[in-house]
mmCIF file of C-alpha atoms in Angstrom:
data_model
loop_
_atom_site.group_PDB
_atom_site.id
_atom_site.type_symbol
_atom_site.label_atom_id
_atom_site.label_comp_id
_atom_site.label_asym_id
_atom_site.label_seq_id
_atom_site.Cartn_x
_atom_site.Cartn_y
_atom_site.Cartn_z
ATOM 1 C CA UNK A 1 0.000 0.000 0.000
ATOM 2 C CA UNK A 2 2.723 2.514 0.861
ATOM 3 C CA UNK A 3 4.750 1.400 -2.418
ATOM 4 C CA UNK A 4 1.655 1.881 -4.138
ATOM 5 C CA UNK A 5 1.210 5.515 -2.987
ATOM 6 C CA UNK A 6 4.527 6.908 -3.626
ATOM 7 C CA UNK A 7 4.207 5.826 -7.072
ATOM 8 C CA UNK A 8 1.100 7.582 -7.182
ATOM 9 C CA UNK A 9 3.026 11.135 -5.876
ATOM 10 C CA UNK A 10 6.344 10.552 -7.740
ATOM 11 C CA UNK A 11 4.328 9.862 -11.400
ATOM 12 C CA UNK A 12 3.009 13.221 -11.583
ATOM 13 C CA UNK A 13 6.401 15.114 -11.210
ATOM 14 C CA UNK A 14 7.754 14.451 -14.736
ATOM 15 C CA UNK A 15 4.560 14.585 -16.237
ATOM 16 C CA UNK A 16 3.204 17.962 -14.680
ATOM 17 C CA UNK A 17 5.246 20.212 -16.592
ATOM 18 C CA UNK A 18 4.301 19.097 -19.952
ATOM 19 C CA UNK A 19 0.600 18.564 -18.998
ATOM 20 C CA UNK A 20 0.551 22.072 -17.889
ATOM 21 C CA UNK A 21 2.138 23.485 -20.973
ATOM 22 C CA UNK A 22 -0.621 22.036 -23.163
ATOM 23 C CA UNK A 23 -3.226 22.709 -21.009
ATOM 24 C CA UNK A 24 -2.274 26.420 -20.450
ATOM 25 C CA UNK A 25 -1.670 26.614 -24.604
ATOM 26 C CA UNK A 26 0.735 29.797 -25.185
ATOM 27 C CA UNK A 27 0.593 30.897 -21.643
ATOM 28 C CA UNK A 28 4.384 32.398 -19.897
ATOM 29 C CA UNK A 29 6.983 29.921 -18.396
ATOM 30 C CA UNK A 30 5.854 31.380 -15.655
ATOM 31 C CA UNK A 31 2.135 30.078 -15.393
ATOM 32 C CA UNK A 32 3.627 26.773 -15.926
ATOM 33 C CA UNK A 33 6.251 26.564 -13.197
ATOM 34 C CA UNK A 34 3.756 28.619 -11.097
ATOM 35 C CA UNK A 35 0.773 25.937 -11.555
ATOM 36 C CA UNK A 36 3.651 23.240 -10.880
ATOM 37 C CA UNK A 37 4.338 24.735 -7.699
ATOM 38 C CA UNK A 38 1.193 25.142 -6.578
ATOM 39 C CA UNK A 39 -0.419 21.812 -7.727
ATOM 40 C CA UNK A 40 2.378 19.795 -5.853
ATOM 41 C CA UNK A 41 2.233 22.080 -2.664
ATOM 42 C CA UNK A 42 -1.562 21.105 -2.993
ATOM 43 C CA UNK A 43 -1.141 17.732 -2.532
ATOM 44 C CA UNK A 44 1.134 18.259 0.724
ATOM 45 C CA UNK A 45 -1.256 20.758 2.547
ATOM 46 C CA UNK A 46 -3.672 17.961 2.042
ATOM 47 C CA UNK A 47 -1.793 15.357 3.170
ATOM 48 C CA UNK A 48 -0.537 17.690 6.070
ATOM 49 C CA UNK A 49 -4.414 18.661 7.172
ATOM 50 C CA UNK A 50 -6.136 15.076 6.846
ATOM 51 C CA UNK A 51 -3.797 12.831 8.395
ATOM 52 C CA UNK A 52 -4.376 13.761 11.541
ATOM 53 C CA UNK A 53 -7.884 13.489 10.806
ATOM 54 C CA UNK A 54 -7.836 9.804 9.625
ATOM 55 C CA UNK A 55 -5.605 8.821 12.571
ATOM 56 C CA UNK A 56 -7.898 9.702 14.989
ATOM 57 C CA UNK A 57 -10.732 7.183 12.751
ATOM 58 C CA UNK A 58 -8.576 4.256 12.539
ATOM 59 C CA UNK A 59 -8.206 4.809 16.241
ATOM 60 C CA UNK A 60 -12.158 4.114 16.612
ATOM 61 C CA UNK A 61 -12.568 2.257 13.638
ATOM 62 C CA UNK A 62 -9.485 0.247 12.903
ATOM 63 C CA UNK A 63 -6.542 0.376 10.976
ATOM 64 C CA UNK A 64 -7.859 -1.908 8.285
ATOM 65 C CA UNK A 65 -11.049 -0.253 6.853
ATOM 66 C CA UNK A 66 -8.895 3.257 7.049
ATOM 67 C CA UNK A 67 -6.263 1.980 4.853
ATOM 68 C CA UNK A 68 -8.742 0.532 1.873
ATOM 69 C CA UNK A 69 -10.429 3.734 1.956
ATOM 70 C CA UNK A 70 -7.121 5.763 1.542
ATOM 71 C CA UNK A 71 -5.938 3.253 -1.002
ATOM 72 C CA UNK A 72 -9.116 3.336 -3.039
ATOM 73 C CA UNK A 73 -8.801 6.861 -2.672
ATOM 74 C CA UNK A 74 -5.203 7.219 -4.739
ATOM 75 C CA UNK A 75 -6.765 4.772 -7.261
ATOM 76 C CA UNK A 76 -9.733 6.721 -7.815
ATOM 77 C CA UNK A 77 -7.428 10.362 -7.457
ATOM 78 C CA UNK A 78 -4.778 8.728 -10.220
ATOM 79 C CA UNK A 79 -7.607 7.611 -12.618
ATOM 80 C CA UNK A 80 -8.874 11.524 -12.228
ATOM 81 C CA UNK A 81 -5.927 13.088 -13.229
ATOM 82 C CA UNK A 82 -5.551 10.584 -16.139
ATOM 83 C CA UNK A 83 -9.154 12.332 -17.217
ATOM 84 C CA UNK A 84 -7.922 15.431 -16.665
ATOM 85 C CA UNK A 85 -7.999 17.841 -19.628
ATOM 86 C CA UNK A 86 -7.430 21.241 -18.018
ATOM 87 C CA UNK A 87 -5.929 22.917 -14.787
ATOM 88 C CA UNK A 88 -8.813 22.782 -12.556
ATOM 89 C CA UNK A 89 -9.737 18.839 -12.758
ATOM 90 C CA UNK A 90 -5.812 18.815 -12.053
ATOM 91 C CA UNK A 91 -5.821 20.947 -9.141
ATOM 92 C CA UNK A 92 -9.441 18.824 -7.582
ATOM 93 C CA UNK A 93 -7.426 15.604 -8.322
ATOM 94 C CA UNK A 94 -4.404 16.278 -6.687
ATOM 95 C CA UNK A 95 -5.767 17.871 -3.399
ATOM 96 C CA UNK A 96 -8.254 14.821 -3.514
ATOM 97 C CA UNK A 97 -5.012 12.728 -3.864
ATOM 98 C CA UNK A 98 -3.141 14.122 -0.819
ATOM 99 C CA UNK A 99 -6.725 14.318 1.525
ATOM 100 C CA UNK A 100 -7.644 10.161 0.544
ATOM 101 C CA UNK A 101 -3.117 9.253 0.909
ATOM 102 C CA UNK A 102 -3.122 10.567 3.907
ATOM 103 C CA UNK A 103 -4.664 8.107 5.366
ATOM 104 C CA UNK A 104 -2.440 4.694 4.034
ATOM 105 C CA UNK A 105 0.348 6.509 5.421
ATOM 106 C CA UNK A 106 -0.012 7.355 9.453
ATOM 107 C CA UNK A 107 -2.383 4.142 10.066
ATOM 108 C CA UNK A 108 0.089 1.809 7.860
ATOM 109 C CA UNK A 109 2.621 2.656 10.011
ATOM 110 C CA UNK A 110 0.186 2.328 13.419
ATOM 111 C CA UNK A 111 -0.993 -0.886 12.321
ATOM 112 C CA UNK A 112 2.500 -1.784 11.697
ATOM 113 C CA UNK A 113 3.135 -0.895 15.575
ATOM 114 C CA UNK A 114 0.256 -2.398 16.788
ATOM 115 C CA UNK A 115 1.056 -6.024 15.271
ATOM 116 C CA UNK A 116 4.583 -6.112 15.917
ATOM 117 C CA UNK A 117 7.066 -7.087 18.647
ATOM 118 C CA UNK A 118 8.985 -4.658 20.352
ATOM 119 C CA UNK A 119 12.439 -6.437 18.768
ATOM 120 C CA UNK A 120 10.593 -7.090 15.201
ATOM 121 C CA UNK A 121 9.232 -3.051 15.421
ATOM 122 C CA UNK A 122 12.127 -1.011 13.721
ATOM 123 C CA UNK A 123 13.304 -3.567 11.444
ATOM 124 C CA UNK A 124 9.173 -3.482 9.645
ATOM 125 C CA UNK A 125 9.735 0.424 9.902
ATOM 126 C CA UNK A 126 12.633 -0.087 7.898
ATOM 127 C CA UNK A 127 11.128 -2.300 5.031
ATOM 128 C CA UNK A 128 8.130 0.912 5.445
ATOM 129 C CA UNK A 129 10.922 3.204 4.418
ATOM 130 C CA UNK A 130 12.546 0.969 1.608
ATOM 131 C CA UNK A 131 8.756 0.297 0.285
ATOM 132 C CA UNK A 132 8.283 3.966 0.166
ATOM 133 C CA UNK A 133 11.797 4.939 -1.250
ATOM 134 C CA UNK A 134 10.850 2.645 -3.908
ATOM 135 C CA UNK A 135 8.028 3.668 -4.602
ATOM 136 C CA UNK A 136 9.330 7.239 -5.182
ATOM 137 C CA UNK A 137 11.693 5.612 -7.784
ATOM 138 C CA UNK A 138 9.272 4.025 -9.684
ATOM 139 C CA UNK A 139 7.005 6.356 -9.968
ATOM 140 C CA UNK A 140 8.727 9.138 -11.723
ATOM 141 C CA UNK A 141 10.216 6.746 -14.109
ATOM 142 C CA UNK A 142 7.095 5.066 -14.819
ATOM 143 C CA UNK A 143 5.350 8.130 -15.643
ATOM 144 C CA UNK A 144 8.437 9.211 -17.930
ATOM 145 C CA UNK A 145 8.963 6.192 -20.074
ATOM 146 C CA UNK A 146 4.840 6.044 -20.351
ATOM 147 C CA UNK A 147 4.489 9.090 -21.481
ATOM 148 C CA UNK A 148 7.595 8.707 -24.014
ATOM 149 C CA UNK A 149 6.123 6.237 -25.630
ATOM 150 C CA UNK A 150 3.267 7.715 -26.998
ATOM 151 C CA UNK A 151 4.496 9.937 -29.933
ATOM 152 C CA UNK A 152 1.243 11.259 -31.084
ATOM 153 C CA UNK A 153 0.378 10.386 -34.893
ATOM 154 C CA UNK A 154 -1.680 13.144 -35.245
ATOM 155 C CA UNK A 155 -2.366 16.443 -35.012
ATOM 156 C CA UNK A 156 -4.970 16.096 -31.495
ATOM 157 C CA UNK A 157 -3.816 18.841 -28.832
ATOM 158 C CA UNK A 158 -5.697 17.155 -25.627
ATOM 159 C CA UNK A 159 -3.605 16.669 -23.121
ATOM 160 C CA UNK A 160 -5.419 13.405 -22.530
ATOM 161 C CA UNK A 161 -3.568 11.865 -25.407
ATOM 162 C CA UNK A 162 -0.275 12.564 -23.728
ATOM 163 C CA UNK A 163 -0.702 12.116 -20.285
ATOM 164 C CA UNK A 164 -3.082 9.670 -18.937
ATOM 165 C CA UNK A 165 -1.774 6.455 -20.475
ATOM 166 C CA UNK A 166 0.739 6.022 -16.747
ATOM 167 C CA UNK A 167 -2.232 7.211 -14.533
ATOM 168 C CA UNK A 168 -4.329 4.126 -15.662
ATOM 169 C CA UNK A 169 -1.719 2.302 -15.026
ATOM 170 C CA UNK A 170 -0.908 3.355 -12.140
ATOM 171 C CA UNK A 171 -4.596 3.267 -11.189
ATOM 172 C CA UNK A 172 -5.115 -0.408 -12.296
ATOM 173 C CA UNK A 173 -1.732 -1.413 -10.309
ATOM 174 C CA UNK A 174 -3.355 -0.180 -6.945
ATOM 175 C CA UNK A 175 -6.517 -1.549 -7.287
ATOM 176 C CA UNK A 176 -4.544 -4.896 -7.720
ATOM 177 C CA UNK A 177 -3.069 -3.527 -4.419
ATOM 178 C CA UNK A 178 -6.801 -3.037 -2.859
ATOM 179 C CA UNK A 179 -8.080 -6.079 -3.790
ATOM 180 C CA UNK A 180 -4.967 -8.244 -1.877
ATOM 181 C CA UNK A 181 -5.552 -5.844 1.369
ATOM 182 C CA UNK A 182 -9.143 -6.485 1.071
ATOM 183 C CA UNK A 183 -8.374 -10.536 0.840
ATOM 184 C CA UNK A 184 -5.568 -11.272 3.303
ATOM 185 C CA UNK A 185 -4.877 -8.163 5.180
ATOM 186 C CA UNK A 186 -6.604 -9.332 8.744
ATOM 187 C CA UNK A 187 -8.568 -6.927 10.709
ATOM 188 C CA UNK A 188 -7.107 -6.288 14.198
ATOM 189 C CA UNK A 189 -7.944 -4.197 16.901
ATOM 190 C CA UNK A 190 -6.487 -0.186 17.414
ATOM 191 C CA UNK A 191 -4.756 -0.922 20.532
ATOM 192 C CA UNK A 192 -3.300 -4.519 20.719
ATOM 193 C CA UNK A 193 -0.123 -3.589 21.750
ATOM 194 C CA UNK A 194 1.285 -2.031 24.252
ATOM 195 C CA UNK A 195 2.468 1.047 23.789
ATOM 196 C CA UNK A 196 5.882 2.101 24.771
ATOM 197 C CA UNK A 197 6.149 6.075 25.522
ATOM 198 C CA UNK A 198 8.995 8.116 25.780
ATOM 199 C CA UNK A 199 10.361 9.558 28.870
ATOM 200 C CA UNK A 200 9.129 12.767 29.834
ATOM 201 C CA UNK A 201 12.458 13.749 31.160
ATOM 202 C CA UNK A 202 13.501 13.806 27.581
ATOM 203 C CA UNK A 203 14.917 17.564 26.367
ATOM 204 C CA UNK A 204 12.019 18.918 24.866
ATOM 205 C CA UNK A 205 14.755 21.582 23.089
ATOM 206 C CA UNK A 206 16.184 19.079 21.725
ATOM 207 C CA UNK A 207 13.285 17.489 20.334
ATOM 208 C CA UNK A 208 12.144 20.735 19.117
ATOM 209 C CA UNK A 209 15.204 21.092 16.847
ATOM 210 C CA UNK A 210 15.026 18.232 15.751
ATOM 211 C CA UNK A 211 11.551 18.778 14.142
ATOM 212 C CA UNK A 212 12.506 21.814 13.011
ATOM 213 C CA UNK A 213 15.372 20.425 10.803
ATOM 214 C CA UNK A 214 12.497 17.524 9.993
ATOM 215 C CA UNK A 215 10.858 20.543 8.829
ATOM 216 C CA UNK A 216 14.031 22.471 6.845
ATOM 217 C CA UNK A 217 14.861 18.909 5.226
ATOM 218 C CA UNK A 218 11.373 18.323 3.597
ATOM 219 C CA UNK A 219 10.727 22.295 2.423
ATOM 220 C CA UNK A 220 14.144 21.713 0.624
ATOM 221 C CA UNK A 221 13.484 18.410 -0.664
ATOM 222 C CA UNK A 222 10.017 20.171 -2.114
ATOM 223 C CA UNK A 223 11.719 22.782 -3.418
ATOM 224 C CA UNK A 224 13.936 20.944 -5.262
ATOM 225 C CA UNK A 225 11.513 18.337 -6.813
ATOM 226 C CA UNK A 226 9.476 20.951 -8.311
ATOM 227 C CA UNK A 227 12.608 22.751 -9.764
ATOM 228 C CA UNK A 228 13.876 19.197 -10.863
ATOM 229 C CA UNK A 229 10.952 19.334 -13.179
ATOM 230 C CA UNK A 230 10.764 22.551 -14.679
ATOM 231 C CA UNK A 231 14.601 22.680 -14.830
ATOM 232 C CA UNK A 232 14.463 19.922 -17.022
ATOM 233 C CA UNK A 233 11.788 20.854 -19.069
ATOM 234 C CA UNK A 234 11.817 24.643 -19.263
ATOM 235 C CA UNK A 235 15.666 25.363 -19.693
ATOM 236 C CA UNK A 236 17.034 21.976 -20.438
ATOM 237 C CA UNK A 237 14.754 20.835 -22.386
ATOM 238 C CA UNK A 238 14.717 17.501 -21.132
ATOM 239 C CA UNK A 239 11.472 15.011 -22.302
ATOM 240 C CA UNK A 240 9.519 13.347 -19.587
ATOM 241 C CA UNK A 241 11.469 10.103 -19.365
ATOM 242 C CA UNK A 242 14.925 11.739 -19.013
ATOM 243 C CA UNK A 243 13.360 13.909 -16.413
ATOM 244 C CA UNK A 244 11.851 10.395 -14.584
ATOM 245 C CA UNK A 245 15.625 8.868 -14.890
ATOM 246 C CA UNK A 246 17.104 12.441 -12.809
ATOM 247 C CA UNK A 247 14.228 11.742 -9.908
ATOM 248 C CA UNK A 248 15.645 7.453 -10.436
ATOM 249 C CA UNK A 249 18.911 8.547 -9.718
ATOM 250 C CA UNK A 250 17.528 10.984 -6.819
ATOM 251 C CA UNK A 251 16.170 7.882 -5.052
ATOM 252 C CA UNK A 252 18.648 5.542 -5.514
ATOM 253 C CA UNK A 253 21.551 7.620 -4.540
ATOM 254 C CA UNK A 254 19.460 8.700 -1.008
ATOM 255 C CA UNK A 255 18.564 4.576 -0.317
ATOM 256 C CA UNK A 256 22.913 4.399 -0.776
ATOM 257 C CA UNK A 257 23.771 7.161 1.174
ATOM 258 C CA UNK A 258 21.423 5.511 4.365
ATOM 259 C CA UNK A 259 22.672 2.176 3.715
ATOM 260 C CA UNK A 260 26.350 2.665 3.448
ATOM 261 C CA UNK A 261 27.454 6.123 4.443
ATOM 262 C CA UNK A 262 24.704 7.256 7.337
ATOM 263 C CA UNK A 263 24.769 3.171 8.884
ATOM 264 C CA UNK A 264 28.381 3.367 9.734
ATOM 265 C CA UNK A 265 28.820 7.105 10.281
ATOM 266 C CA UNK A 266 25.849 6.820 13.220
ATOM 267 C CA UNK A 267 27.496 4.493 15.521
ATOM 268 C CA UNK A 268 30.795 6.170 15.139
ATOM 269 C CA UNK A 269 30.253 9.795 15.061
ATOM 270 C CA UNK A 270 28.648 12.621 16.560
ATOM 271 C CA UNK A 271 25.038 13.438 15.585
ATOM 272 C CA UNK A 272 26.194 17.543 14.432
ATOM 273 C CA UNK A 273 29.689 16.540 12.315
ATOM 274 C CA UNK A 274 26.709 14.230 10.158
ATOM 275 C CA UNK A 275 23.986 16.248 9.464
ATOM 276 C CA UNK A 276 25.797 19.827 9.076
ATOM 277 C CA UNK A 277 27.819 18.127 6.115
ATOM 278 C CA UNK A 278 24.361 16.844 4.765
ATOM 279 C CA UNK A 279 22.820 20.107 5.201
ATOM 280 C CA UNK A 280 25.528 21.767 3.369
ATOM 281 C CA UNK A 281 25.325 19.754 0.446
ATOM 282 C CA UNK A 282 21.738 20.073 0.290
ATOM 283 C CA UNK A 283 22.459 23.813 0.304
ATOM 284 C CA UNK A 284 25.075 23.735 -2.760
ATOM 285 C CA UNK A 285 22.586 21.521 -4.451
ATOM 286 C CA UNK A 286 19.631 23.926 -4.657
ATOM 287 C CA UNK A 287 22.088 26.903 -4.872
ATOM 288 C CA UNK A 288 23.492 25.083 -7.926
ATOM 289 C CA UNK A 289 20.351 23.953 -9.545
ATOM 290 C CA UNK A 290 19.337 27.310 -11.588
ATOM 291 C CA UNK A 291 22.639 27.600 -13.525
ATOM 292 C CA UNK A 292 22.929 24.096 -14.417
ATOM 293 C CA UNK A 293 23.183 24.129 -18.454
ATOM 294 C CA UNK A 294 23.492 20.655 -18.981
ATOM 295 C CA UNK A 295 22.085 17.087 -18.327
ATOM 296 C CA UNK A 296 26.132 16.049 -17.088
ATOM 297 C CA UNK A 297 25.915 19.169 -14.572
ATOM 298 C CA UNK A 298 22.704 18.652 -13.655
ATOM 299 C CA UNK A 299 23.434 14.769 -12.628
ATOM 300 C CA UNK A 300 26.338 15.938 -10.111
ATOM 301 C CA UNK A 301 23.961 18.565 -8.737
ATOM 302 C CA UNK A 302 20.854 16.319 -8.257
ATOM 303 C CA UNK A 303 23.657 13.762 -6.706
ATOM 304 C CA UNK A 304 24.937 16.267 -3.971
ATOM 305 C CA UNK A 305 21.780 17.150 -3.139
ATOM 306 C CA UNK A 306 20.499 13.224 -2.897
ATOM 307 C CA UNK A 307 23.583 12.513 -0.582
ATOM 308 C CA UNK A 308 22.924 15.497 1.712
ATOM 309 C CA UNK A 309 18.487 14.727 1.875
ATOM 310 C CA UNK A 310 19.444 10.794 1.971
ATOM 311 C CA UNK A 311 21.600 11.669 4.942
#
């Protein structure tokens, strides 16, 4: 379920810029990166404002029912923007998308919790993390090489003919996904594990910071997705699939740099000499991004910048 909705977010980000362009016709650059923008930001302040909402349901309800109505809800959100032929069904899809994800992603991760072992608990939060990781990789390549491989015979403008081909398939993958939770995912009850809390001696500055920089690594990471895209498409000139392989080698080169570089460095050195390096190169990444001229540049930019958000 979690694989399946990261390949629902990461799909759109290749695609968006080109969708936009033909739906806005002979509009500015700047509509398009503007609509970009805000069409992805939609999707977050959805995701942001609901999940609290459906965390508090599966908390009376149950985790299962929560999660096949969240997953039904990406299938029916990616089959909407497949339909979509102009900015408005695009903007009503996407905020639908992030308001129905929101909740596979807090209860997967509670129901996770509430069937696990203590010892068993971080190592399923880790295979949560790869699933999702993954699913960020796929997606953005799937919706690339999808839309690459219709070259349009004729001379039909809709932006249907384009774009919705890796939406439907996307779509039809997840109700695959729905259709196993609905058989074999068992029902179990909010609260049948006991729940481990934190000390409240713990430094709530601390913890505070920590958020914060939670906070300052995902703005960045947002920021630079959406300039990924209209980087590549705007200045670059990059089609949709080369754009998907930049946000492929995005993913893969953050799942390396927790495996093999953050792994080892956490047991051996202190929590500040790892993650001012990674904010640093996070830094040159976006500072670098708007005078890249080339796909060779742009590949060591989008590579510094992995390393330092992987981190």
């Amino acid at each position: 379920s979690v694989f399946t909705v990261y390949v629902g977010y990461g799909i759109v980000l290749p695609v968006l810029p080109f969708f936009l362009e033909r739906s806005l016709g002979d509009a500015a650059r700047f509509s398009v990166a503007w609509h970009t923008g805000m069409i992805a930001g939609i999707y977050m302040l959805a995701l942001f404002v609901c999940a609290p909402f459906w965390g508090r349901v599966s908390d009376r309800i149950g985790r299962r029912p929560v999660i096949l109505m969240g997953l039904g809800g990406c299938v029916l959100a990616l089959a909407s923007f497949g339909l979509a032929t102009n900015v408005l069904l695009a903007y009503l899809s996407r905020a639908m998308a992030g308001a129905l994800v929101s909740a596979v992603l807090p209860v997967t991760l509670a129901y996770v919790s509430d069937t696990s072992s203590r010892e068993a608990r971080a190592r399923r939060f880790a295979w949560m993390t790869a699933a999702s990781t993954l699913g960020f990789l796929v997606g953005p390549l799937l919706g690339g090489w999808l839309t690459d491989l219709q070259t349009p015979t004729t001379t039909d403008t809709t932006t249907t003919t384009l774009f919705s081909t890796p939406f439907f398939v996307a779509a039809s993958a997840g109700a695959a996904i729905w259709l196993a939770v609905y058989h074999w995912l068992p029902a179990i009850s909010s609260l049948t594990g006991v729940i481990t809390r934190p000390p409240r001696s713990r430094n709530i500055s601390s913890i505070t910071l920590l958020r914060f920089l939670a906070l300052l690594g995902m703005f960045g990471l947002g920021v630079f997705e959406v300039a990924i895209a209209l980087q590549g498409q705007q200045v670059l000139g990059l089609n949709p699939l080369q754009i998907g392989l930049v946000f492929m080698e995005c993913s893969l080169i953050m799942v390396l740099v927790q495996v093999f570089v953050f792994s080892p460095l956490a047991r051996r050195v202190e929590f500040r000499f790892i993650i001012v390096p990674a904010f640093v190169l996070m830094a040159i990444g976006i500072g670098a991004l708007p005078s890249v001229a080339d796909m060779n540049w742009l590949i060591l930019v989008v590579g510094l910048f992995a390393a330092g958000s992987g981190i």
